[in-house]
JSON list of C-alpha atoms in Angstrom, two decimals:
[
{"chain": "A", "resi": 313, "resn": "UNK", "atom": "CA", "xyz": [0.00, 0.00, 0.00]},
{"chain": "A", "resi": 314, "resn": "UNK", "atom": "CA", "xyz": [1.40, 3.77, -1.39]},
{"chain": "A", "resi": 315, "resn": "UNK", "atom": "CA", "xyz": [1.20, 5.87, 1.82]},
{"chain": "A", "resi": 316, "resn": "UNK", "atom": "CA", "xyz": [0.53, 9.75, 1.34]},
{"chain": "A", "resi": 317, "resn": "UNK", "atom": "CA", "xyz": [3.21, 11.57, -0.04]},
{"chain": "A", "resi": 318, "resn": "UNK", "atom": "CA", "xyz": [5.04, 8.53, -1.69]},
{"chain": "A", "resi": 319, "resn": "UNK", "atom": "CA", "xyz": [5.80, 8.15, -5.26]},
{"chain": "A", "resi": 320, "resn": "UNK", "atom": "CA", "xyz": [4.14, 4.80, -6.69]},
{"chain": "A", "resi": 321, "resn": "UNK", "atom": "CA", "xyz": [4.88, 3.10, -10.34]},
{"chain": "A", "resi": 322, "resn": "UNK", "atom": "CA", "xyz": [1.57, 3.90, -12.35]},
{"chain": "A", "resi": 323, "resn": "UNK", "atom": "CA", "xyz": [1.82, 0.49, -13.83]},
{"chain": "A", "resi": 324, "resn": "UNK", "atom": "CA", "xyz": [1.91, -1.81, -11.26]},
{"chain": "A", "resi": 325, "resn": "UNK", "atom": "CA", "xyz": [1.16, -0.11, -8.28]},
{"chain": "A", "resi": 326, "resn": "UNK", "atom": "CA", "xyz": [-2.15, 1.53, -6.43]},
{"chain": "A", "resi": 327, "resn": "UNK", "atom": "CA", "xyz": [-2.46, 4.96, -8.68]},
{"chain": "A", "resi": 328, "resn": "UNK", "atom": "CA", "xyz": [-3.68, 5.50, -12.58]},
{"chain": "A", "resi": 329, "resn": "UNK", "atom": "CA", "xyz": [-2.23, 2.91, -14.78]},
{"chain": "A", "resi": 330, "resn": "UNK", "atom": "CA", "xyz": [-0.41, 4.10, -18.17]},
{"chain": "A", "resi": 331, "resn": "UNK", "atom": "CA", "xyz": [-2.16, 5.61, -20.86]},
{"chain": "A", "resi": 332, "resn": "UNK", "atom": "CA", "xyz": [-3.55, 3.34, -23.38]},
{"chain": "A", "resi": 333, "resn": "UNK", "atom": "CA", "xyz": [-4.04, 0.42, -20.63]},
{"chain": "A", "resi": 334, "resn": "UNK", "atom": "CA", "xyz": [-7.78, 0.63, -20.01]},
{"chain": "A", "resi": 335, "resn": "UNK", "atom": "CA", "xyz": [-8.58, 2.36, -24.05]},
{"chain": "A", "resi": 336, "resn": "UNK", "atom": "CA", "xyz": [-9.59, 5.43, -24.94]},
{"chain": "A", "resi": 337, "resn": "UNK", "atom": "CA", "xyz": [-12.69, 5.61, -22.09]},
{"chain": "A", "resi": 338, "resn": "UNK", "atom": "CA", "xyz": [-10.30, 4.36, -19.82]},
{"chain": "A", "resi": 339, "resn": "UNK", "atom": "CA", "xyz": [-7.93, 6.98, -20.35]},
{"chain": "A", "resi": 340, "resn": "UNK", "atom": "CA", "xyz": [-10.87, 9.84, -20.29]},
{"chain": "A", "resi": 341, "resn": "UNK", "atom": "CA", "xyz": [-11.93, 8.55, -16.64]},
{"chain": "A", "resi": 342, "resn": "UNK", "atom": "CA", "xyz": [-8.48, 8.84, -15.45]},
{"chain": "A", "resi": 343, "resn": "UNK", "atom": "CA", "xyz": [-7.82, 12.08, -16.85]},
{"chain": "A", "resi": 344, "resn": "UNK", "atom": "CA", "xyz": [-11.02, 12.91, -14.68]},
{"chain": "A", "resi": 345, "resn": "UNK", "atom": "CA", "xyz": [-9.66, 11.04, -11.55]},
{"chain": "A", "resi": 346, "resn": "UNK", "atom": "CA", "xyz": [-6.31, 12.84, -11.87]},
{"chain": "A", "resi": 347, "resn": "UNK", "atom": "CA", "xyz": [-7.74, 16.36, -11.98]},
{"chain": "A", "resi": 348, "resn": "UNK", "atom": "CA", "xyz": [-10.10, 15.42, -9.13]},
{"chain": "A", "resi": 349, "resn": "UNK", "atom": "CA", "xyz": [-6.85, 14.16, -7.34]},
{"chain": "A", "resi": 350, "resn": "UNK", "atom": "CA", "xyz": [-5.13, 17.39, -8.06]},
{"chain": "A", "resi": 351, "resn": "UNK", "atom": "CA", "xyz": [-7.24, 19.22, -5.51]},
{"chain": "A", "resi": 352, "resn": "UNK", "atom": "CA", "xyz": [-6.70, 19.00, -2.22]},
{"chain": "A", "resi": 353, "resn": "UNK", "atom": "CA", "xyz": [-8.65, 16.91, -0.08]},
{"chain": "A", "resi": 354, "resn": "UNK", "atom": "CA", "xyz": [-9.74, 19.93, 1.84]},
{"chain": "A", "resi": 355, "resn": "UNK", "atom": "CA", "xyz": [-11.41, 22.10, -1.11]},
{"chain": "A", "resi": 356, "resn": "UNK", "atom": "CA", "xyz": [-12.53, 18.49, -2.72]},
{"chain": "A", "resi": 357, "resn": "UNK", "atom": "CA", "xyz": [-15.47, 19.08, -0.60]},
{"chain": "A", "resi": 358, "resn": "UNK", "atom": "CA", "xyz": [-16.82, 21.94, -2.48]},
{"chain": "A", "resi": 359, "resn": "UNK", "atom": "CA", "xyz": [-17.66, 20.34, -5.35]},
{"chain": "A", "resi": 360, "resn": "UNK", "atom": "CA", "xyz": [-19.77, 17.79, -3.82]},
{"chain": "A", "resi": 361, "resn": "UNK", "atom": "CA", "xyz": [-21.18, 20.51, -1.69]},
{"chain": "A", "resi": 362, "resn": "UNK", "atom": "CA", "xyz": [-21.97, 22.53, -4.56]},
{"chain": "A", "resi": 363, "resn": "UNK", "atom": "CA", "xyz": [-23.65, 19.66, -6.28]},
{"chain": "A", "resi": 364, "resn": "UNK", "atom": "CA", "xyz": [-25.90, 18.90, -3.33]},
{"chain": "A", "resi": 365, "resn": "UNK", "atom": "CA", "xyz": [-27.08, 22.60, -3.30]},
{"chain": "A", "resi": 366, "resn": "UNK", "atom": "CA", "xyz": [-27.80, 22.50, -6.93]},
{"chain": "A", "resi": 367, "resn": "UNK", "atom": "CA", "xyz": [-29.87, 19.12, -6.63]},
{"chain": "A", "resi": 368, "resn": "UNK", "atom": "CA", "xyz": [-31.88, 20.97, -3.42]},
{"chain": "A", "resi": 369, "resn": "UNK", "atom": "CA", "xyz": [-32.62, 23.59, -5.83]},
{"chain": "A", "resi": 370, "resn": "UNK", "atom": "CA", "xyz": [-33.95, 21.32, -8.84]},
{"chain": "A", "resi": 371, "resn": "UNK", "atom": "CA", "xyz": [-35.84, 19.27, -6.14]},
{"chain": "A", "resi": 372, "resn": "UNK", "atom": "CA", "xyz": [-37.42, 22.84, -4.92]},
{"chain": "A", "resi": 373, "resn": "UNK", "atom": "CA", "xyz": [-39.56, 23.01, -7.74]},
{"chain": "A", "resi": 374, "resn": "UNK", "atom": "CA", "xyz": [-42.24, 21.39, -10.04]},
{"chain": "A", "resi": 375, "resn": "UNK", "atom": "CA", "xyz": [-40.83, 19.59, -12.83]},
{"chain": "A", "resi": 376, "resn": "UNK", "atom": "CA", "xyz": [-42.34, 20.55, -16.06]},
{"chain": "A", "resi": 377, "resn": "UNK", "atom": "CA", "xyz": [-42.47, 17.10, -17.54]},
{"chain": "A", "resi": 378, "resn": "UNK", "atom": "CA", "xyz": [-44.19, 18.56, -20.85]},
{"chain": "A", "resi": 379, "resn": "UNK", "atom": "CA", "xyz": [-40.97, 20.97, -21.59]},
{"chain": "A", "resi": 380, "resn": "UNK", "atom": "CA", "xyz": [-39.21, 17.11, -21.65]},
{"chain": "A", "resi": 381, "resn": "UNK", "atom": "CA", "xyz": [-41.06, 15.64, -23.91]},
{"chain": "A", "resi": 382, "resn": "UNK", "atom": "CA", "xyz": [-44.31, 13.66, -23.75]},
{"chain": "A", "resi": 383, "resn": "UNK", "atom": "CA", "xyz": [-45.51, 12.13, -20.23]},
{"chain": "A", "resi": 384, "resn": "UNK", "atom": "CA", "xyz": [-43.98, 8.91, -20.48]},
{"chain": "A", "resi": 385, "resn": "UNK", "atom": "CA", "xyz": [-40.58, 9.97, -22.29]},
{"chain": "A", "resi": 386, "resn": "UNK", "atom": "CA", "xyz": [-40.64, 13.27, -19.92]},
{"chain": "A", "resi": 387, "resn": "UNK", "atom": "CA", "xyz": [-40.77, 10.87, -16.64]},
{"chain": "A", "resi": 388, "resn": "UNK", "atom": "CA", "xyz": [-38.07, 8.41, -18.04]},
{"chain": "A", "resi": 389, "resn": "UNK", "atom": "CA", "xyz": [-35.71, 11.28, -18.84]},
{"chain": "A", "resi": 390, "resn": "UNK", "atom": "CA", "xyz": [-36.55, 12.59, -15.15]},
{"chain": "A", "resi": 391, "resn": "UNK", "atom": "CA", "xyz": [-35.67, 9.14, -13.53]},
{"chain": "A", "resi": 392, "resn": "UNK", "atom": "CA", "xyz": [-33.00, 8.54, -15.84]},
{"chain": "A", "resi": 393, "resn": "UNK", "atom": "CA", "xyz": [-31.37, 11.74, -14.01]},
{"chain": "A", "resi": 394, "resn": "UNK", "atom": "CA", "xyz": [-31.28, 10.06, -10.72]},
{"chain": "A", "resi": 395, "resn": "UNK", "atom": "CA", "xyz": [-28.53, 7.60, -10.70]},
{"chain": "A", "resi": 396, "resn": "UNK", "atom": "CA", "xyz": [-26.72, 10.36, -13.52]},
{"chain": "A", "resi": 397, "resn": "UNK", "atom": "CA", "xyz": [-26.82, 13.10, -10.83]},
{"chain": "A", "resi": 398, "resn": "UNK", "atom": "CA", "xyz": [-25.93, 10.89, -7.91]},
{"chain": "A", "resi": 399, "resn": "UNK", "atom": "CA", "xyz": [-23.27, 8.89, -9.49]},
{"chain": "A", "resi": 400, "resn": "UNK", "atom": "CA", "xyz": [-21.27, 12.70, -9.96]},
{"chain": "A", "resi": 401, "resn": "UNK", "atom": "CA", "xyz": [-22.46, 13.00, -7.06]},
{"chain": "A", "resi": 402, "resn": "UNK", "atom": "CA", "xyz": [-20.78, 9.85, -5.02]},
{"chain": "A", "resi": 403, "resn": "UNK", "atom": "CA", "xyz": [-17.77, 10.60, -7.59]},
{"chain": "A", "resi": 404, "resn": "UNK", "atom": "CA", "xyz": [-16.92, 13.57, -6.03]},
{"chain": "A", "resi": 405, "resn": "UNK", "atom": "CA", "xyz": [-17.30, 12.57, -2.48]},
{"chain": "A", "resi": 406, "resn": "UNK", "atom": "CA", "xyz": [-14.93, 9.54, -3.36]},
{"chain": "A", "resi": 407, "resn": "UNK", "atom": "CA", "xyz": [-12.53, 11.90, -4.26]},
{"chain": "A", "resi": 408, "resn": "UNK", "atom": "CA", "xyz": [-12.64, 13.83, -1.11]},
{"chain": "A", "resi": 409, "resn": "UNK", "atom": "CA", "xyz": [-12.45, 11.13, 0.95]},
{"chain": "A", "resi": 410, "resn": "UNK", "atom": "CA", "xyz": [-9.63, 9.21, -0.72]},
{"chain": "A", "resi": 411, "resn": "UNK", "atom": "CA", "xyz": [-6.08, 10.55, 0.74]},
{"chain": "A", "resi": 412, "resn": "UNK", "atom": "CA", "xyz": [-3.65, 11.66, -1.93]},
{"chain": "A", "resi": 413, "resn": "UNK", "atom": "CA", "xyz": [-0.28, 9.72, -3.06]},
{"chain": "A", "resi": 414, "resn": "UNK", "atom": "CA", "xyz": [2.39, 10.85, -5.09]},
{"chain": "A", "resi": 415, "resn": "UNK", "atom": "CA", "xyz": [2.28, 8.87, -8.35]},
{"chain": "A", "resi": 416, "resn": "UNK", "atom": "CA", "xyz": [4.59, 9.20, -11.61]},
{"chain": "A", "resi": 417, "resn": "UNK", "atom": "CA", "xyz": [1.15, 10.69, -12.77]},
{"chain": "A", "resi": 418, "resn": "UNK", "atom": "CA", "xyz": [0.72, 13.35, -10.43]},
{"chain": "A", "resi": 419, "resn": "UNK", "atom": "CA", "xyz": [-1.51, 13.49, -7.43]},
{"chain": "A", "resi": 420, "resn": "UNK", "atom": "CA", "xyz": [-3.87, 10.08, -7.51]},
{"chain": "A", "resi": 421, "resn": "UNK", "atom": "CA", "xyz": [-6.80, 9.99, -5.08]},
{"chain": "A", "resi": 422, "resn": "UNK", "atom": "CA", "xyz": [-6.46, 6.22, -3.45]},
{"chain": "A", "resi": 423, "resn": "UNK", "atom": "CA", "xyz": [-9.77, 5.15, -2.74]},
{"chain": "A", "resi": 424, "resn": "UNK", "atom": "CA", "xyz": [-9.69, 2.28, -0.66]},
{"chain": "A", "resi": 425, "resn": "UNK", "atom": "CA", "xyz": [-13.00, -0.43, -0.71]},
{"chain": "A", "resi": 426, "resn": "UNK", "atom": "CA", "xyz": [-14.07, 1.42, 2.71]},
{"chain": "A", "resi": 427, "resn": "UNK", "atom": "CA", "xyz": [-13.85, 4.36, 2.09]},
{"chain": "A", "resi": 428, "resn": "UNK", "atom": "CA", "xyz": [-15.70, 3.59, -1.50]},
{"chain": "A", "resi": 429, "resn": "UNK", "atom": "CA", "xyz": [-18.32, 2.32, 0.56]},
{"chain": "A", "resi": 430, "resn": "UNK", "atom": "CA", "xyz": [-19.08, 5.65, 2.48]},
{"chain": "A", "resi": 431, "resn": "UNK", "atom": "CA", "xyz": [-19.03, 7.41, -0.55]},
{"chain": "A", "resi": 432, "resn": "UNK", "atom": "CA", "xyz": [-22.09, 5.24, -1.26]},
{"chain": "A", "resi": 433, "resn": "UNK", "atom": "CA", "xyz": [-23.61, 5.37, 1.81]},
{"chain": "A", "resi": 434, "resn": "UNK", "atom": "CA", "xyz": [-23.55, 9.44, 2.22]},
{"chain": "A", "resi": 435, "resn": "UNK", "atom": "CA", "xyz": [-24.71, 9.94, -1.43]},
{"chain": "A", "resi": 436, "resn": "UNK", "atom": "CA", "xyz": [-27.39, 7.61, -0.68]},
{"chain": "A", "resi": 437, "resn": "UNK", "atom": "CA", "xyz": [-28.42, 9.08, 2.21]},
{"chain": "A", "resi": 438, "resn": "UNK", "atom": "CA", "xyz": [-28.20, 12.67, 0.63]},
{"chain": "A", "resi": 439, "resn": "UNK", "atom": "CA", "xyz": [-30.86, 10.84, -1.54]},
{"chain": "A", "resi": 440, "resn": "UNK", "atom": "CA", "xyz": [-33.02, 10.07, 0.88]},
{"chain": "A", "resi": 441, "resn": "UNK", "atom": "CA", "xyz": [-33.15, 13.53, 2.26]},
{"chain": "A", "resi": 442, "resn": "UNK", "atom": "CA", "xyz": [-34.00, 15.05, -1.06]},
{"chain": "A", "resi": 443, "resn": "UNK", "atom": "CA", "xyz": [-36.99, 12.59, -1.27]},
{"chain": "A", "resi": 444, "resn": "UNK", "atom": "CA", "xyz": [-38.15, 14.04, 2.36]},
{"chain": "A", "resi": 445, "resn": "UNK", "atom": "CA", "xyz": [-37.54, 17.55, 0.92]},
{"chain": "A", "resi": 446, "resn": "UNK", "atom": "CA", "xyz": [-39.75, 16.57, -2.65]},
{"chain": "A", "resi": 447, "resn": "UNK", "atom": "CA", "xyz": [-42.28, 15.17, -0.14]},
{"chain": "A", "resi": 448, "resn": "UNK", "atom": "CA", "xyz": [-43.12, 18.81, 1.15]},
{"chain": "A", "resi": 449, "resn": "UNK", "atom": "CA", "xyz": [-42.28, 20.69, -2.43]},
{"chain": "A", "resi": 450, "resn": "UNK", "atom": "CA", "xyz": [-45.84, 20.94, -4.72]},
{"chain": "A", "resi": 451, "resn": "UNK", "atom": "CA", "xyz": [-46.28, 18.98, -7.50]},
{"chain": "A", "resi": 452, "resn": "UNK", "atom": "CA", "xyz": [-43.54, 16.65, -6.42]},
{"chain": "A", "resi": 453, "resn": "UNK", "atom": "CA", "xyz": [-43.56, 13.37, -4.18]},
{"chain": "A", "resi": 454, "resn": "UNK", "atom": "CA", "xyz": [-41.25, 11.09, -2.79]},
{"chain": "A", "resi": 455, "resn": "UNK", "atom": "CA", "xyz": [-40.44, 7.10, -4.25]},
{"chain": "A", "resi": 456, "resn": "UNK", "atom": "CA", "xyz": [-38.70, 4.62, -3.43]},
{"chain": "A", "resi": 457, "resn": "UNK", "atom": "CA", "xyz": [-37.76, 3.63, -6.57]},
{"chain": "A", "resi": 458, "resn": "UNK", "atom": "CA", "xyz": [-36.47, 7.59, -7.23]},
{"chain": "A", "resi": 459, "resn": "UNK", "atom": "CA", "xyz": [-34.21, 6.52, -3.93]},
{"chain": "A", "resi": 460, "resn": "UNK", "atom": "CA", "xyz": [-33.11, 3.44, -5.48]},
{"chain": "A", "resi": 461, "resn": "UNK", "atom": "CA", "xyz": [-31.88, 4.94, -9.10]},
{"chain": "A", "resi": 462, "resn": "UNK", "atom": "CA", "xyz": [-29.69, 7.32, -6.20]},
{"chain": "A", "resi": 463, "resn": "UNK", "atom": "CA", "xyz": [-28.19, 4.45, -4.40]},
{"chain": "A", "resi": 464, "resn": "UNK", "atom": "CA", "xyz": [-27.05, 2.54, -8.11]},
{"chain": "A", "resi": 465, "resn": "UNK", "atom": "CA", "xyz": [-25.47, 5.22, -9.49]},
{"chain": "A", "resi": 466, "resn": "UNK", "atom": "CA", "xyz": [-23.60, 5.91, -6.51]},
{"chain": "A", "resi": 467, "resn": "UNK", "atom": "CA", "xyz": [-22.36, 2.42, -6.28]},
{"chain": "A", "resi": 468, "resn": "UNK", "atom": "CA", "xyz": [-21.73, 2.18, -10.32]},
{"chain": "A", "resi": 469, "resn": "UNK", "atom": "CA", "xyz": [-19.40, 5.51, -9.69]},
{"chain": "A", "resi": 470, "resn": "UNK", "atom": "CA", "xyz": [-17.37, 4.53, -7.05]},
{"chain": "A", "resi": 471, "resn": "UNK", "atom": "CA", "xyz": [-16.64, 0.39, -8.29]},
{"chain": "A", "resi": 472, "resn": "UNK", "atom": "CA", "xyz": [-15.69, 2.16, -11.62]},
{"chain": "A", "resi": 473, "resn": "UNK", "atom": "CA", "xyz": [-13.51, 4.58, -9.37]},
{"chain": "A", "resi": 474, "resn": "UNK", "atom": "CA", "xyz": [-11.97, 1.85, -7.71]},
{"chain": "A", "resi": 475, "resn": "UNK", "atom": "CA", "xyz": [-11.80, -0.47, -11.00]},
{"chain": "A", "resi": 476, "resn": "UNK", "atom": "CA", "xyz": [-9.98, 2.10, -12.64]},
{"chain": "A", "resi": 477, "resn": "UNK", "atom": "CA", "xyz": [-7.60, 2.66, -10.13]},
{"chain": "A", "resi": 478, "resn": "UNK", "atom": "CA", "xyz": [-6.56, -1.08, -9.50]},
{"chain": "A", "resi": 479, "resn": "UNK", "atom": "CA", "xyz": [-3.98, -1.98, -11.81]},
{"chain": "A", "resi": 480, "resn": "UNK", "atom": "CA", "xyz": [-5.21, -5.19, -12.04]},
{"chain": "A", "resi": 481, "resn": "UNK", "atom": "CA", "xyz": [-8.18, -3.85, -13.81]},
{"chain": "A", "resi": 482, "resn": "UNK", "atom": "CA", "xyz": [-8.53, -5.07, -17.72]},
{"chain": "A", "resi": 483, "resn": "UNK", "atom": "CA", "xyz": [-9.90, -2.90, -20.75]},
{"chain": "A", "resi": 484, "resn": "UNK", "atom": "CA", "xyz": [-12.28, -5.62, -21.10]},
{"chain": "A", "resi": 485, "resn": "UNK", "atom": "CA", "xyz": [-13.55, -6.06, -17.12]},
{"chain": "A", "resi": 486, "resn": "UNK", "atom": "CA", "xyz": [-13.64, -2.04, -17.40]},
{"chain": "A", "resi": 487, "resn": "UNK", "atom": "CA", "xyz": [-15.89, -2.39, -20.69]},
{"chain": "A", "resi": 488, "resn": "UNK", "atom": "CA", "xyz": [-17.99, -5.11, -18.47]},
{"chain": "A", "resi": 489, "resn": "UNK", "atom": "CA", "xyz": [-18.33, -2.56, -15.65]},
{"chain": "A", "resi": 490, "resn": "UNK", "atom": "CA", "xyz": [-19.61, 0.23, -17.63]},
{"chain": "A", "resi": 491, "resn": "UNK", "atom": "CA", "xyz": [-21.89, -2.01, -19.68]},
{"chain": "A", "resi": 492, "resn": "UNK", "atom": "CA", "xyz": [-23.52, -3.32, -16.52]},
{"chain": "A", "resi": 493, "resn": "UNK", "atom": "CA", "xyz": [-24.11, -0.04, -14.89]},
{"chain": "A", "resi": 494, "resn": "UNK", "atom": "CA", "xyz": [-25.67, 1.34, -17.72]},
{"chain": "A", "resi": 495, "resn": "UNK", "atom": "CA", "xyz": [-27.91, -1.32, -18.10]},
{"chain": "A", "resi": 496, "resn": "UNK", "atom": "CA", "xyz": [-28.57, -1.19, -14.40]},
{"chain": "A", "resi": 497, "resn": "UNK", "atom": "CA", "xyz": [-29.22, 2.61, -14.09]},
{"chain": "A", "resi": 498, "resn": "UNK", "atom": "CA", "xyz": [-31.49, 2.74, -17.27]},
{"chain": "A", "resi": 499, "resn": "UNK", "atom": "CA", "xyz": [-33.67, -0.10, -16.11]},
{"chain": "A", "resi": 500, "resn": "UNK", "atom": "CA", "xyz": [-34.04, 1.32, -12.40]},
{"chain": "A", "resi": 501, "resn": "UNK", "atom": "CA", "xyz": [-35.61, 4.44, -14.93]},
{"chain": "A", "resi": 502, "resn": "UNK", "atom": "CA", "xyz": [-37.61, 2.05, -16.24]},
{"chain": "A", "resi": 503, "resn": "UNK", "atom": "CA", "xyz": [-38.96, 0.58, -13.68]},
{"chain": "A", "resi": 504, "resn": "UNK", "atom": "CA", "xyz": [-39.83, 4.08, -11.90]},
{"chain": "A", "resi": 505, "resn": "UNK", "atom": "CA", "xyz": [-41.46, 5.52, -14.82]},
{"chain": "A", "resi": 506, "resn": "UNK", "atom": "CA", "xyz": [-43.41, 2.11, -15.47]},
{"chain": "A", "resi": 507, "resn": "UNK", "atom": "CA", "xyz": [-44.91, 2.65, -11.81]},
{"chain": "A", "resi": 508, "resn": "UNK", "atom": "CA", "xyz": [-45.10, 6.29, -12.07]},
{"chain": "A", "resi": 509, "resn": "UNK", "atom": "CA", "xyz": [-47.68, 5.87, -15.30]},
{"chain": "A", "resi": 510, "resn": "UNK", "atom": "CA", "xyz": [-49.56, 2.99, -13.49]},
{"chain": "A", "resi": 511, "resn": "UNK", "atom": "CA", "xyz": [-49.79, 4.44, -9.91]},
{"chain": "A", "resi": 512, "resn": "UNK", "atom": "CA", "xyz": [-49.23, 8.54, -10.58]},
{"chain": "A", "resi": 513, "resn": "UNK", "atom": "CA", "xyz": [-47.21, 8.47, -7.45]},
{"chain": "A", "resi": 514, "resn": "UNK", "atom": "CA", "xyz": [-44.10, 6.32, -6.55]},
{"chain": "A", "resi": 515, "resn": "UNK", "atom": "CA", "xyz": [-44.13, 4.00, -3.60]},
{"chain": "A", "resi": 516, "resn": "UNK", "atom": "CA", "xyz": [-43.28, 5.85, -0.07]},
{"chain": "A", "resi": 517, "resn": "UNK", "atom": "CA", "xyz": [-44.25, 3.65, 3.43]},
{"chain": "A", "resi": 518, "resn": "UNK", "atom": "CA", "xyz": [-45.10, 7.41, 5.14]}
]
């Protein structure tokens, strides 16, 4: 393990791994993680600050489903934006939680399995208190299901996070990864706007 302020191989040790390794996405995602990494863990909490005011905001107000599209298309397109906003979301709190190393990269955010996992958990649970807010905004409610396109794309952020940072990690098992997210965020859409047409509401116990 690369303590804080080390310098680590990029090829076969924790950090990014050498350009070209994981493809052309690959190498986008790292370019992300490394200017993520290059701010310091302190201000790395603005971001994911900043995010959470902007989704309060957006969840402060009626969504005009018709400016979307038509009813059906206009609700997918809404749910779809649930595990899109909250995987950024969970992205950015990985990064502030990870500690920095010194890697022949530059600054690389190690994000250890734990840690990942409390990325997770506090996007999550920032989900769950936006569904409480919608609860009390007009024209809005809260679901489940809204809760549950939250909690996978925080968890498809942060295993691609820590995929991309193992150097273990294959182009192909990276191509898996993203493949199966996908599939998994747009059919948690699915699934809310399926109950959202048959129901009007989504399911809440209170």
């Amino acid at each position: 393990m690369v303590s804080e302020g080390r310098t680590a191989p990029a090829a076969d040790g924790p950090g990014p791994p050498p350009p070209g390794h994981l493809g052309p996405l690959g190498d986008a995602l790292v370019a992300c993680g490394l200017v993520l990494s290059a701010i310091p863990r302190l201000l790395a909490w603005l971001p994911p600050v900043a995010l959470g005011a902007v989704i309060f905001h957006l969840s402060s107000s009626e969504l005009d489903i018709d400016a979307i599209g038509s009813s059906t298309l206009g609700h997918y397109v809404a749910n779809l934006g649930h595990p899109g906003a909250f995987g950024i979301l969970a992205l950015l709190v990985a990064a502030a939680l990870a500690p920095r190393a010194r890697t022949l990269r530059g600054p690389w955010a190690l994000l250890t399995p734990e840690r990942g996992l409390w990325a997770v958990v506090l996007t999550t649970l920032y989900g769950l208190t936006d569904e409480l807010h919608q609860a009390t905004v007009p024209g809005r409610d809260a679901s489940l299901l809204d809760l549950l396109g939250d909690f996978v794309g925080a968890l498809f952020a942060v295993l691609v996070v820590l995929a991309v940072g193992n150097p273990r990690t294959t182009r192909a098992a990276l191509r898996r990864l993203l493949l199966v997210g996908l599939v998994l965020s747009f059919a948690s859409a699915g699934v809310a706007t399926w109950w959202d047409e048959a129901r009007g509401t989504g399911p809440w116990p209170f």
